[in-house]
Coordinates of C-alpha atoms in Angstrom, one line a residue:
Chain A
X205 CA -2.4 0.5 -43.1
X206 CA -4.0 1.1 -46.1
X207 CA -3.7 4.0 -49.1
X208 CA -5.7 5.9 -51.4
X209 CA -6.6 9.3 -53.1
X210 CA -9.2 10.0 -50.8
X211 CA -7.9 8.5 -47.3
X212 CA -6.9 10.4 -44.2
X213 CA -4.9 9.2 -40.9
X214 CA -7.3 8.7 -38.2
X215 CA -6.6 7.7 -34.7
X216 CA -8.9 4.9 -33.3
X217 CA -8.6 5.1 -29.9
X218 CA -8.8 1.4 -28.1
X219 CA -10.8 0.0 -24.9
X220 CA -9.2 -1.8 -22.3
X221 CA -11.2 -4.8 -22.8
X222 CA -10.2 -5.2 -26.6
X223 CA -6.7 -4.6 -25.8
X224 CA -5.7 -7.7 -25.3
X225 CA -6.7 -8.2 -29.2
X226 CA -4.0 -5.6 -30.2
X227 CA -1.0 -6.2 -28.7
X228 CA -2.2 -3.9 -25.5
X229 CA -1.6 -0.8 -28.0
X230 CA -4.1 2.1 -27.0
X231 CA -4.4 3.7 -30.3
X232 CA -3.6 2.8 -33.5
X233 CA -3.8 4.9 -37.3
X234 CA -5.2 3.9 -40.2
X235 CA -6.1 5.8 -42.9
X236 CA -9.5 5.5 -44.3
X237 CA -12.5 8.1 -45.7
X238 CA -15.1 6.8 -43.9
X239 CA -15.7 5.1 -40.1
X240 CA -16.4 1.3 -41.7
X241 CA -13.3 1.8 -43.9
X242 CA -11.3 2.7 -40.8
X243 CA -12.7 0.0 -38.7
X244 CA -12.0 -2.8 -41.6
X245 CA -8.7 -1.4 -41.7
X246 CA -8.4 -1.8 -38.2
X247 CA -9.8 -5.0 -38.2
X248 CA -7.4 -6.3 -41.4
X249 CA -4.5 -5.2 -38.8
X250 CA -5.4 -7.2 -35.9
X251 CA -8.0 -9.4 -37.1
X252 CA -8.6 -11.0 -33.6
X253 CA -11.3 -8.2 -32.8
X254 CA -13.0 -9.1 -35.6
X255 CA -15.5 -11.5 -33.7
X256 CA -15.9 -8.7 -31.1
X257 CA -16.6 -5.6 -33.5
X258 CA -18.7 -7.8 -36.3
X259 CA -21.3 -10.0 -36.3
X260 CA -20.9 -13.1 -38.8
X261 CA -22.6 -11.5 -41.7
X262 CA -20.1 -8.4 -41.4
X263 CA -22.3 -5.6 -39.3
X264 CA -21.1 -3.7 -36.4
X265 CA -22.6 -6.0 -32.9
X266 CA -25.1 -4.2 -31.3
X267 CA -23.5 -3.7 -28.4
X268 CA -20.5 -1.8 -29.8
X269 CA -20.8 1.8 -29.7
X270 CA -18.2 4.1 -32.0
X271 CA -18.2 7.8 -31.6
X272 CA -16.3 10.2 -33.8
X273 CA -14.9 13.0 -32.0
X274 CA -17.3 12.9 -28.9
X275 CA -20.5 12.6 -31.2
X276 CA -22.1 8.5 -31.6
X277 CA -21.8 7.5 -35.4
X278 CA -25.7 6.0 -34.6
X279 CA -26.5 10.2 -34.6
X280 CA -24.1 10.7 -37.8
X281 CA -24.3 8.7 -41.0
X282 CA -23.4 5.4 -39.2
X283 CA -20.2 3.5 -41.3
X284 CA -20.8 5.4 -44.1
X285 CA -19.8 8.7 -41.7
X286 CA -17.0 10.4 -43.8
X287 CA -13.5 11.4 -41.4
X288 CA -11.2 13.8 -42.4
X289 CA -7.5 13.7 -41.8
X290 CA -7.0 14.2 -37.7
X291 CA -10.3 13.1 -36.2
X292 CA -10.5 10.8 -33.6
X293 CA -12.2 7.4 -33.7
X294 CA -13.2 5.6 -30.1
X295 CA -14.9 2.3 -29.8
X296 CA -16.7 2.6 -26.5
X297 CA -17.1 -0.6 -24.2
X298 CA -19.7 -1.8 -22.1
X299 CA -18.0 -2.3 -18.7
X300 CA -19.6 -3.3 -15.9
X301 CA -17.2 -3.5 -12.6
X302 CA -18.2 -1.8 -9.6
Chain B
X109 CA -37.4 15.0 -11.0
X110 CA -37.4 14.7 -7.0
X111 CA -34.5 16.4 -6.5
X112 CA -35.0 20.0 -7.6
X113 CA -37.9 19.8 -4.7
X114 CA -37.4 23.1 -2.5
X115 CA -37.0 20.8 0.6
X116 CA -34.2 21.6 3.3
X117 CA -33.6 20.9 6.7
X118 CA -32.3 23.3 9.6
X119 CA -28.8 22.8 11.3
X120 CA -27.9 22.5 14.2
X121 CA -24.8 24.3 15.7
X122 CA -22.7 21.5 15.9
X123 CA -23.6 21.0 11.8
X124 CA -22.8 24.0 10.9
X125 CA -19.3 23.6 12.3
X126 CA -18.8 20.7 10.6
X127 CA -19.7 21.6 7.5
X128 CA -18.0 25.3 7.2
X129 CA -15.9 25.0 4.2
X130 CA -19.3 24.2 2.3
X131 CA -20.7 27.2 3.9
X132 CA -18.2 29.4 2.7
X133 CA -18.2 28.2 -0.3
X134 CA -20.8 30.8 -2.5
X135 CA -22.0 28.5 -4.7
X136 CA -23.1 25.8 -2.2
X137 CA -23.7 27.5 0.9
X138 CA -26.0 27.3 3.9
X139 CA -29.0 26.7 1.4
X140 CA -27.1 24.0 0.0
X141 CA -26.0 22.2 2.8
X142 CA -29.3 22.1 3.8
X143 CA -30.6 20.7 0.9
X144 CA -28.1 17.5 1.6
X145 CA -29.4 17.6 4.9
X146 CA -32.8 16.8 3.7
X147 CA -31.5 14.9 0.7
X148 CA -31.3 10.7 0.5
X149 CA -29.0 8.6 -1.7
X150 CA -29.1 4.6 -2.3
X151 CA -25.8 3.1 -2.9
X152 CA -25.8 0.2 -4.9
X153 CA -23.1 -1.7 -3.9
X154 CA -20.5 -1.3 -1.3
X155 CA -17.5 -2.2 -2.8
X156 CA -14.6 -0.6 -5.1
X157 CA -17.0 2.2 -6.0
X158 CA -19.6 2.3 -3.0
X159 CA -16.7 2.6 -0.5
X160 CA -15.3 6.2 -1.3
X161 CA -18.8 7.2 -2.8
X162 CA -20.1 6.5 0.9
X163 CA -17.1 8.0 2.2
X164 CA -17.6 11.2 0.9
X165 CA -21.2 11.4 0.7
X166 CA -21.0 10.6 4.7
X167 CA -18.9 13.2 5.0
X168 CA -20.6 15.7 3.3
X169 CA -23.8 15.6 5.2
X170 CA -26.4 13.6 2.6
X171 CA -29.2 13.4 5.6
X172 CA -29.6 9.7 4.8
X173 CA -27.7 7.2 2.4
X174 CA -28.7 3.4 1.9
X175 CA -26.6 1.1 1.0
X176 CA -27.3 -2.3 -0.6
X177 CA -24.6 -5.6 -0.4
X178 CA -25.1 -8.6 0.2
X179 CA -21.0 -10.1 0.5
X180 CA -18.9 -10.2 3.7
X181 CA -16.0 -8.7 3.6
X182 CA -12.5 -10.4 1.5
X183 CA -9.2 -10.2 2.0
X184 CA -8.9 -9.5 -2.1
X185 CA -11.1 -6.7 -1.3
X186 CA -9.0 -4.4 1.1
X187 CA -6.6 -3.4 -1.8
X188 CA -9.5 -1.0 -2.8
X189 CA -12.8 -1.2 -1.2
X190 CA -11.5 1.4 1.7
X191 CA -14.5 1.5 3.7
X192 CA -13.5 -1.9 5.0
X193 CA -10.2 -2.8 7.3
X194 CA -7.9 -5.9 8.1
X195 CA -10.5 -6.9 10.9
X196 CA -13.7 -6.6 9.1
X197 CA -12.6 -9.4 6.7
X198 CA -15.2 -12.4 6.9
X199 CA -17.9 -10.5 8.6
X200 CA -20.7 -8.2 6.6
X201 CA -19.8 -5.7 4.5
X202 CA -23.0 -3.8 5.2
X203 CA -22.1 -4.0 9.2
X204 CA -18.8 -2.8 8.9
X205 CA -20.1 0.2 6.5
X206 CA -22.6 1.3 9.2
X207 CA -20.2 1.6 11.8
X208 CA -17.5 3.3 9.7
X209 CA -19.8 6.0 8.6
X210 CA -21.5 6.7 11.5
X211 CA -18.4 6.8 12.9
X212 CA -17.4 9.0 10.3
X213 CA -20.6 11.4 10.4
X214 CA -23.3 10.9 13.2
X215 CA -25.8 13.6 11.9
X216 CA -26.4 11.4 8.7
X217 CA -28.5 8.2 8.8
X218 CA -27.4 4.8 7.3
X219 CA -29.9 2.3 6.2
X220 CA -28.2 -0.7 5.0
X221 CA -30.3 -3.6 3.0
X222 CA -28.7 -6.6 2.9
X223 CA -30.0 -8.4 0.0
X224 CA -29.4 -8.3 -3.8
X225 CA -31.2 -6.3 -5.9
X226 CA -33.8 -8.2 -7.7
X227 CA -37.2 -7.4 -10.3
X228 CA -38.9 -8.3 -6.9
X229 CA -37.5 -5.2 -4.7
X230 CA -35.9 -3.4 -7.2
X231 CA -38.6 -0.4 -7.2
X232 CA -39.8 -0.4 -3.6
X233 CA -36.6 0.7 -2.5
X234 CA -35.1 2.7 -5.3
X235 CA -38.9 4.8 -4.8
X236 CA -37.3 5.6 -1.4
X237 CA -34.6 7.9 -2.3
X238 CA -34.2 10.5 -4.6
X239 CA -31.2 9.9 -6.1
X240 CA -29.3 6.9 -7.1
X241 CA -25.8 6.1 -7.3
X242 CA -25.2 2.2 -9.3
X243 CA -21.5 0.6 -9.0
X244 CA -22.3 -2.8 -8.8
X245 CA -20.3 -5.3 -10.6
X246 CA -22.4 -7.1 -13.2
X247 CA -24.3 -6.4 -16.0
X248 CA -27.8 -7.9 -15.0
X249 CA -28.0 -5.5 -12.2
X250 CA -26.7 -2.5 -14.0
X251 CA -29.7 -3.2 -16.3
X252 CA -32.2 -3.6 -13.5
X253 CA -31.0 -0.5 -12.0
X254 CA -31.4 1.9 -15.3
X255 CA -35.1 -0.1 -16.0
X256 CA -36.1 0.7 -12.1
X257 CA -34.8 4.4 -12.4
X258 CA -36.4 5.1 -15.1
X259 CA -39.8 3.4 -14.1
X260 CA -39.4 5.3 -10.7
X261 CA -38.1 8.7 -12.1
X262 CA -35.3 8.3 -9.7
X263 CA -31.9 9.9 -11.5
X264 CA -29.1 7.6 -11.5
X265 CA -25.4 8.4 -11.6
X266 CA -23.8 5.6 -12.8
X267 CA -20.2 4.6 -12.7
X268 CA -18.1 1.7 -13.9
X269 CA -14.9 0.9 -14.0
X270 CA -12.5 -1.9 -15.5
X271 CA -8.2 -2.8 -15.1
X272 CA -7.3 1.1 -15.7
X273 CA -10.6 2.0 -17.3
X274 CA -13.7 4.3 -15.9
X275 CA -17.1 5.4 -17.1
X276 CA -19.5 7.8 -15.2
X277 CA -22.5 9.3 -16.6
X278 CA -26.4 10.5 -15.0
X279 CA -29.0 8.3 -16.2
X280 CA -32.7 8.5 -16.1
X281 CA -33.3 12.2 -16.2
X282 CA -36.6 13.4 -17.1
X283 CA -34.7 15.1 -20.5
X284 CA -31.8 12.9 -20.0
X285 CA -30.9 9.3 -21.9
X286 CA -31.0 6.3 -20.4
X287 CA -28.1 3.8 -19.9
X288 CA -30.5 1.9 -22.0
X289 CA -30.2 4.3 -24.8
X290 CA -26.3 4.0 -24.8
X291 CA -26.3 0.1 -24.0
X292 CA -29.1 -1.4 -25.7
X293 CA -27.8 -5.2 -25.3
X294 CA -25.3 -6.4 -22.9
X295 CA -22.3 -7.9 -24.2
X296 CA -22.7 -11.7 -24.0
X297 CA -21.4 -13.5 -21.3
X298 CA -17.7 -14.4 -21.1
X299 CA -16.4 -11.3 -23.1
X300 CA -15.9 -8.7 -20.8
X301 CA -14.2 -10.1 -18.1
X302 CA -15.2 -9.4 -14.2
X303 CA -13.2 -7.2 -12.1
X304 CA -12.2 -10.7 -10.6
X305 CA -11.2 -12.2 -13.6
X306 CA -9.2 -8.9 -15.3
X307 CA -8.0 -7.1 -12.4
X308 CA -8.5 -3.5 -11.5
X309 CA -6.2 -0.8 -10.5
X310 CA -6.9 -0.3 -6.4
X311 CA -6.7 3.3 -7.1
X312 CA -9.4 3.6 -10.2
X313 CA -12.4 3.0 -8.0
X314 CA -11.3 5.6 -5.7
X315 CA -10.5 8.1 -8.5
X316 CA -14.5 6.9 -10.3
X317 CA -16.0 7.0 -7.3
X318 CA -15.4 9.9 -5.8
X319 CA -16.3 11.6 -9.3
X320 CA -19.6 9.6 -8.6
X321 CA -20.0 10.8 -5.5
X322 CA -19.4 14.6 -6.7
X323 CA -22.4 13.9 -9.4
X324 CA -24.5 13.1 -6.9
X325 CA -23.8 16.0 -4.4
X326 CA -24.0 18.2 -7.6
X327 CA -27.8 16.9 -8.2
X328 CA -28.8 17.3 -4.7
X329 CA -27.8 20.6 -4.0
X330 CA -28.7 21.3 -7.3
X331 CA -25.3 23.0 -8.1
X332 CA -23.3 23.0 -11.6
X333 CA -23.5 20.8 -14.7
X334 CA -24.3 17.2 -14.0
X335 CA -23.3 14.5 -16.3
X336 CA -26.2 14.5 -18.1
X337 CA -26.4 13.2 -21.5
X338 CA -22.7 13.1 -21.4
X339 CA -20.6 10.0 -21.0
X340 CA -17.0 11.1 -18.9
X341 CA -14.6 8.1 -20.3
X342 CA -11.5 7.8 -17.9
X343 CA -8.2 6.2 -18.4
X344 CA -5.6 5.9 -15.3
X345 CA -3.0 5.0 -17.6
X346 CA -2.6 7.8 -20.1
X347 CA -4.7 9.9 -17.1
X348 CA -6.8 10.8 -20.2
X349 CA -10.3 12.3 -19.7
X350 CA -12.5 12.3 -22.5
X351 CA -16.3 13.5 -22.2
X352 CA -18.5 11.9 -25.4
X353 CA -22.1 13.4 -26.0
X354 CA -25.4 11.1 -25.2
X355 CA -28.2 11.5 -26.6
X356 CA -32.0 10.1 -26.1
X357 CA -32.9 6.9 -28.4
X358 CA -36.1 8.0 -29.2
X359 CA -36.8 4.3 -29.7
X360 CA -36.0 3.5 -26.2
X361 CA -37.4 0.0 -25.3
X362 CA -37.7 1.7 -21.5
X363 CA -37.5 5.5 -21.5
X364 CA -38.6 6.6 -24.9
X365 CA -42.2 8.6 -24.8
X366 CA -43.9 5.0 -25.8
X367 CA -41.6 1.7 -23.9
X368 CA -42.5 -1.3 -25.2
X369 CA -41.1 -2.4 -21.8
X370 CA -43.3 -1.2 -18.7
X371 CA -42.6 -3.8 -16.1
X372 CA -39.0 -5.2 -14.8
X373 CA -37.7 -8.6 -16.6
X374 CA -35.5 -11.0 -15.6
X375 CA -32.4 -9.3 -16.3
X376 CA -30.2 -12.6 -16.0
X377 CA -31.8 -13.9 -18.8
X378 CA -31.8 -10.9 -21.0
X379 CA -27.7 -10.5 -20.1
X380 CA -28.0 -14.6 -21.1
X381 CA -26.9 -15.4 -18.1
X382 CA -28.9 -18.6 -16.1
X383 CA -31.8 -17.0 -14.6
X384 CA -31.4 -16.9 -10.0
X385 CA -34.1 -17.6 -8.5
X386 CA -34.5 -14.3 -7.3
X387 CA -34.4 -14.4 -4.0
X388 CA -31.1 -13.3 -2.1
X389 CA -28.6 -16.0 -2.0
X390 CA -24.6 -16.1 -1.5
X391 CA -23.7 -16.8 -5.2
X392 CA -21.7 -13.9 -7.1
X393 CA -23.0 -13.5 -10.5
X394 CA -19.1 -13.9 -11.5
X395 CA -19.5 -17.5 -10.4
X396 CA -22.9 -18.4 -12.4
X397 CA -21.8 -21.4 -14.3
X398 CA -23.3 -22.5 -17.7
X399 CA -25.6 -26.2 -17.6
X400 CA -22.5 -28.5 -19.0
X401 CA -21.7 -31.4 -17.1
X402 CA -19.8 -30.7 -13.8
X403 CA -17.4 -33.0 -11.5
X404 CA -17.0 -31.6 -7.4
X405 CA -13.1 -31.6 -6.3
X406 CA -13.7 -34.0 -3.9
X407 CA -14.6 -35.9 -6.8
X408 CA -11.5 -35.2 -8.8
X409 CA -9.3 -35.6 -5.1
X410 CA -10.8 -39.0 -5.0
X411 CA -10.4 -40.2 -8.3
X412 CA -6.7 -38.8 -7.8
X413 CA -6.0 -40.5 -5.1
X414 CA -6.8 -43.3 -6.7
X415 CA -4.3 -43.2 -9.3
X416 CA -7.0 -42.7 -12.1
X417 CA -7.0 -39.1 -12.3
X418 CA -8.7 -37.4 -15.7
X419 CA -6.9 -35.4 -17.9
X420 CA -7.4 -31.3 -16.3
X421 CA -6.8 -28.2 -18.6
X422 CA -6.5 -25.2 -16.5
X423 CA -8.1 -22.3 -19.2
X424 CA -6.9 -19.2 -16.7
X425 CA -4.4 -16.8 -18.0
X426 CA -1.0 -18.2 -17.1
X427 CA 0.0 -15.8 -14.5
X428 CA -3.2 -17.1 -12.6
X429 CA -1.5 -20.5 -12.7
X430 CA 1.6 -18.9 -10.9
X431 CA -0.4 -17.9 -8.2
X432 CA -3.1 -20.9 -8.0
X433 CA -1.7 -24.1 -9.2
X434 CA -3.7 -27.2 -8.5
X435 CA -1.5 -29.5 -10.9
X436 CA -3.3 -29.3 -14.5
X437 CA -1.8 -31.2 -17.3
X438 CA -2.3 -28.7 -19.5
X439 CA -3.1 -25.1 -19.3
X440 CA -4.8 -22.9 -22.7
X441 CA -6.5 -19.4 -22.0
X442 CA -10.2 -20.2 -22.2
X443 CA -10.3 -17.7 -24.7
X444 CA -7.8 -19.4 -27.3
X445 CA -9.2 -23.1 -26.7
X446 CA -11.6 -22.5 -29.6
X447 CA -8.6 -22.3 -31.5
X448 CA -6.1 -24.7 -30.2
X449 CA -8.6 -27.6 -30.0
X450 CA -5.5 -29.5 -31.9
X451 CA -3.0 -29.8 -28.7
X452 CA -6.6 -31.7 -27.3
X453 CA -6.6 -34.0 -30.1
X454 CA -4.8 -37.0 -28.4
X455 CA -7.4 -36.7 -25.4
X456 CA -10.2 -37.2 -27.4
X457 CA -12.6 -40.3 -25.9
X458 CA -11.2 -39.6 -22.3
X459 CA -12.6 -37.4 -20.3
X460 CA -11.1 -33.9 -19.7
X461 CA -11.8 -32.2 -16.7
X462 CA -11.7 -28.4 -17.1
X463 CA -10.8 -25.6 -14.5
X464 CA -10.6 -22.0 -14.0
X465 CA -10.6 -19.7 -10.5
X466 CA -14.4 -20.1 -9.8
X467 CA -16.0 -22.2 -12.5
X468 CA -17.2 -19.6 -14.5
X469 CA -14.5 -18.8 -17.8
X470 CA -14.4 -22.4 -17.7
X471 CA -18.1 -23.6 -18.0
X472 CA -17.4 -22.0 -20.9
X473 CA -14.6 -23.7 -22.0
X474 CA -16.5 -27.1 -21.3
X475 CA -19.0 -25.9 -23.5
X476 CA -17.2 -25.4 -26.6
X477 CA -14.7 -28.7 -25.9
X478 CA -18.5 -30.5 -25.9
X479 CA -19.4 -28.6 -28.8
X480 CA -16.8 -30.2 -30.9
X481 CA -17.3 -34.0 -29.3
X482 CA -14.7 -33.9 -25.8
X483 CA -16.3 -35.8 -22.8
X484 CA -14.8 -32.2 -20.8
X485 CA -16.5 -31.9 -17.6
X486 CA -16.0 -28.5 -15.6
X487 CA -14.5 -28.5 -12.1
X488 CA -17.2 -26.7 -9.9
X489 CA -16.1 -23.9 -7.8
X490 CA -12.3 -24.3 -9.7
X491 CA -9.7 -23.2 -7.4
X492 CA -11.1 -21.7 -5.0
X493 CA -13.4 -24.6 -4.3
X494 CA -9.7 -26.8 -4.2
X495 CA -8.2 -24.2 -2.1
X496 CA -11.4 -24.4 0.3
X497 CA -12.6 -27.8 0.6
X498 CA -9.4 -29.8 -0.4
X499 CA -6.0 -27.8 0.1
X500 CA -5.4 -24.8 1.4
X501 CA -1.8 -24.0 0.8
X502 CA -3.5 -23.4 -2.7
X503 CA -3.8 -19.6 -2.7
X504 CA -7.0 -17.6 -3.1
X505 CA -6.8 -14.4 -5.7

């Protein structure tokens, strides 16, 4: 979805809940150098989930948790936390049905 | 925590017959089974996760499991909530749960507490048991559970699930993170749709619960590697299982070594939800409406059948509308009406009466219409309050 020198294909893997927002795809790639460049690229792509990802002055909602690989970007270097081509990108919900 | 106490119980002959595939097994064993024995477990809920949890757990031999509900049985429920049969619908869940486990297992005991879970009882009865197992169905609760677990020191093995979707992790450890630490703020209202609203695979609770279920076996027997500080995602669909690590937020408003929350709170409130009154009433939190101006359907059958019926936009999804039709004029998603307020433009100065299934999606829907200056008015109860009190050909869902 987007190109440079320093980009690498990522998968972002995609909730149930914010599926409806991308045309009920499960994953999609982007190619980005860092986790806010791959999420703004995600965004650009379907920019429905932008009100569910971002608050109104452009930071990730509190309530939104990503995790590179299986470690929380909160524990890594948040969006600035650089990806290398491969890793995997999951936005994790809050669900709450029982 | 409570659970790596040395405490066991003896069996009796007919026990150990029953339970001689755990007894063979080395890691469990005879000291394990009687560990169960002498074990207790509160189920929070009884539906699409409490039923196999109890199931199992029943079966297994936990020595005594409480369960707390407060609904009767549905119809919409059978398609997953298999503690429950075709002739238990209308009557008490937590009745029909007693009888089928007992049933199932008379050497365990079943306490069933037929209330809801509030700040008020909240840590008197978690303090009872030693472990806890949470699959209720909204996110004030889930919250009230982690905060009482925690206060308590009670672990709790949390599961969740939504359409094709599962989570399971163990909460409130002494090392362990919190669900509080992982969910620091609720989603607001309205964005992650109810099991009612979104659906849910009748298999996925069955798969999530039983994997519940074998957390909580694992911690009272003290066997393997619980969940802890590890979050199990689970997707039906691709039947992909994907564990992501937890860690403690040393900041933790309730677990961290200094919480700047010591007491329970109204957890409505904090989930921005209108505050209950506390006290056990017959309300889902699904159906908590917003304060916009309401109109009853006798109301709107009256006003009908007086050839002056109001405009009604029906904001359900439109496969809702082929299942439930109570003859709207006009039907937009409540989630697009924000953005379509244009195909409303011609009914601006006349009041717009807006539905949904059970008042809730479209309280919200009222709410924005008001927002930008429509007289909408939100049909209380929505269709299931047409199909009850007014029509019942109209179908349930």
């Amino acid at each position: 979805m987007s190109t440079t020198t320093d980009t690498a294909p990522i998968t972002i893997h995609i909730p149930t809940p914010l599926r409806a927002y991308t045309d009920e795809q499960a994953t999609a790639t982007v190619e980005a150098a860092t986790v806010g460049a791959a999420l703004r690229a995600l965004v650009d792509h379907y920019p429905e989930l932008d009100a569910n990802l971002y608050t109104d002055d452009g930071t990730l909602r509190s309530f939104v948790n990503i995790y590179r690989g299986d470690e929380d970007i909160r524990h890594l270097d948040g969006p600035d936390t650089a990806l290398e081509a491969g890793d995997e990108l999951s936005i994790v919900p809050s669900i709450a049905g029982g | 925590m409570q659970v790596t106490d040395e405490q066991t119980a003896a069996l009796s002959p007919e026990e150990l017959q029953r339970y001689s595939r755990h007894l063979t097994l080395p890691e469990f064993g005879q000291d394990g089974q009687e560990r169960l024995k002498a074990a207790s477990v509160l189920l929070v809920g009884a539906g699409g996760l409490g039923s196999p949890a109890a199931m199992y757990l029943a079966a297994a031999g936990v020595g005594r499991i409480g369960l707390v509900d407060f609904d009767d049985v549905e119809a919409s429920n059978l398609q997953r909530q298999i503690l429950y049969g075709a002739s238990d619908v209308g009557t008490s869940k937590l009745n029909a749960a007693r009888a089928r486990l007992e049933d199932l297992n008379p050497h365990v005991t079943i306490e069933t507490h037929t209330l809801r879970l509030t700040s008020d009882n909240a840590l008197d009865l978690i303090a009872d048991y030693d472990v806890v197992a949470d699959g209720t169905d909204n996110f004030p609760t889930r919250y009230l559970v982690n905060d009482a677990c925690v206060m308590t020191g009670t672990p709790n093995v949390y599961a969740s699930i939504f359409r094709f979707e599962g989570q399971v992790s163990v909460f409130a450890t002494e090392d362990g993170p919190c669900y509080r630490c992982v969910y620091e703020e609720p989603p607001p209202p309205g964005l992650v749709p109810s099991c009612a609203e979104g659906g849910v695979l009748g298999i996925l609770p069955g798969m999530v619960g039983t994997m519940q279920a074998t957390e909580v076996i694992k911690l009272l027997a003290d066997i393997g590697e619980p969940l802890i500080g590890r979050l199990l995602m689970i997707d039906a669909l691709s039947m992909n299982f994907r564990t992501l690590k937890l860690r403690k937020n040393p900041d933790c408003p309730v677990c961290s070594a200094n919480p700047s929350q010591t007491e329970l709170i109204d957890y409505e409130a904090f989930c921005g939800l209108p505050s209950s009154n506390g006290s056990s009433d017959e309300t889902d939190t699904d159906d908590d409406t917003m304060s916009v101006p309401e109109i009853t359907v006798q109301d709107l059958k009256r006003r009908r059948d007086a050839g002056e019926g109001p405009f009604v936009l029906d904001v359900r999804k439109p496969f809702e509308a082929n299942i439930a039709d109570i003859g709207a004029d006009l039907l937009i998603p409540h989630e697009q009406v924000a953005d379509r307020l244009d195909e409303l433009e011609a009914h601006k100065g006349e009041e717009i009466v807006v539905h949904c299934r059970s008042g809730a999606r479209s309280a919200e829907a009222t709410q924005v219409l008001r927002q930008h200056g429509f007289d909408a008015k939100n049909l209380k109860g929505g269709t299931l309050a047409w199909s009850d009190e007014i029509d019942d050909t109209v179908p349930t869902y």
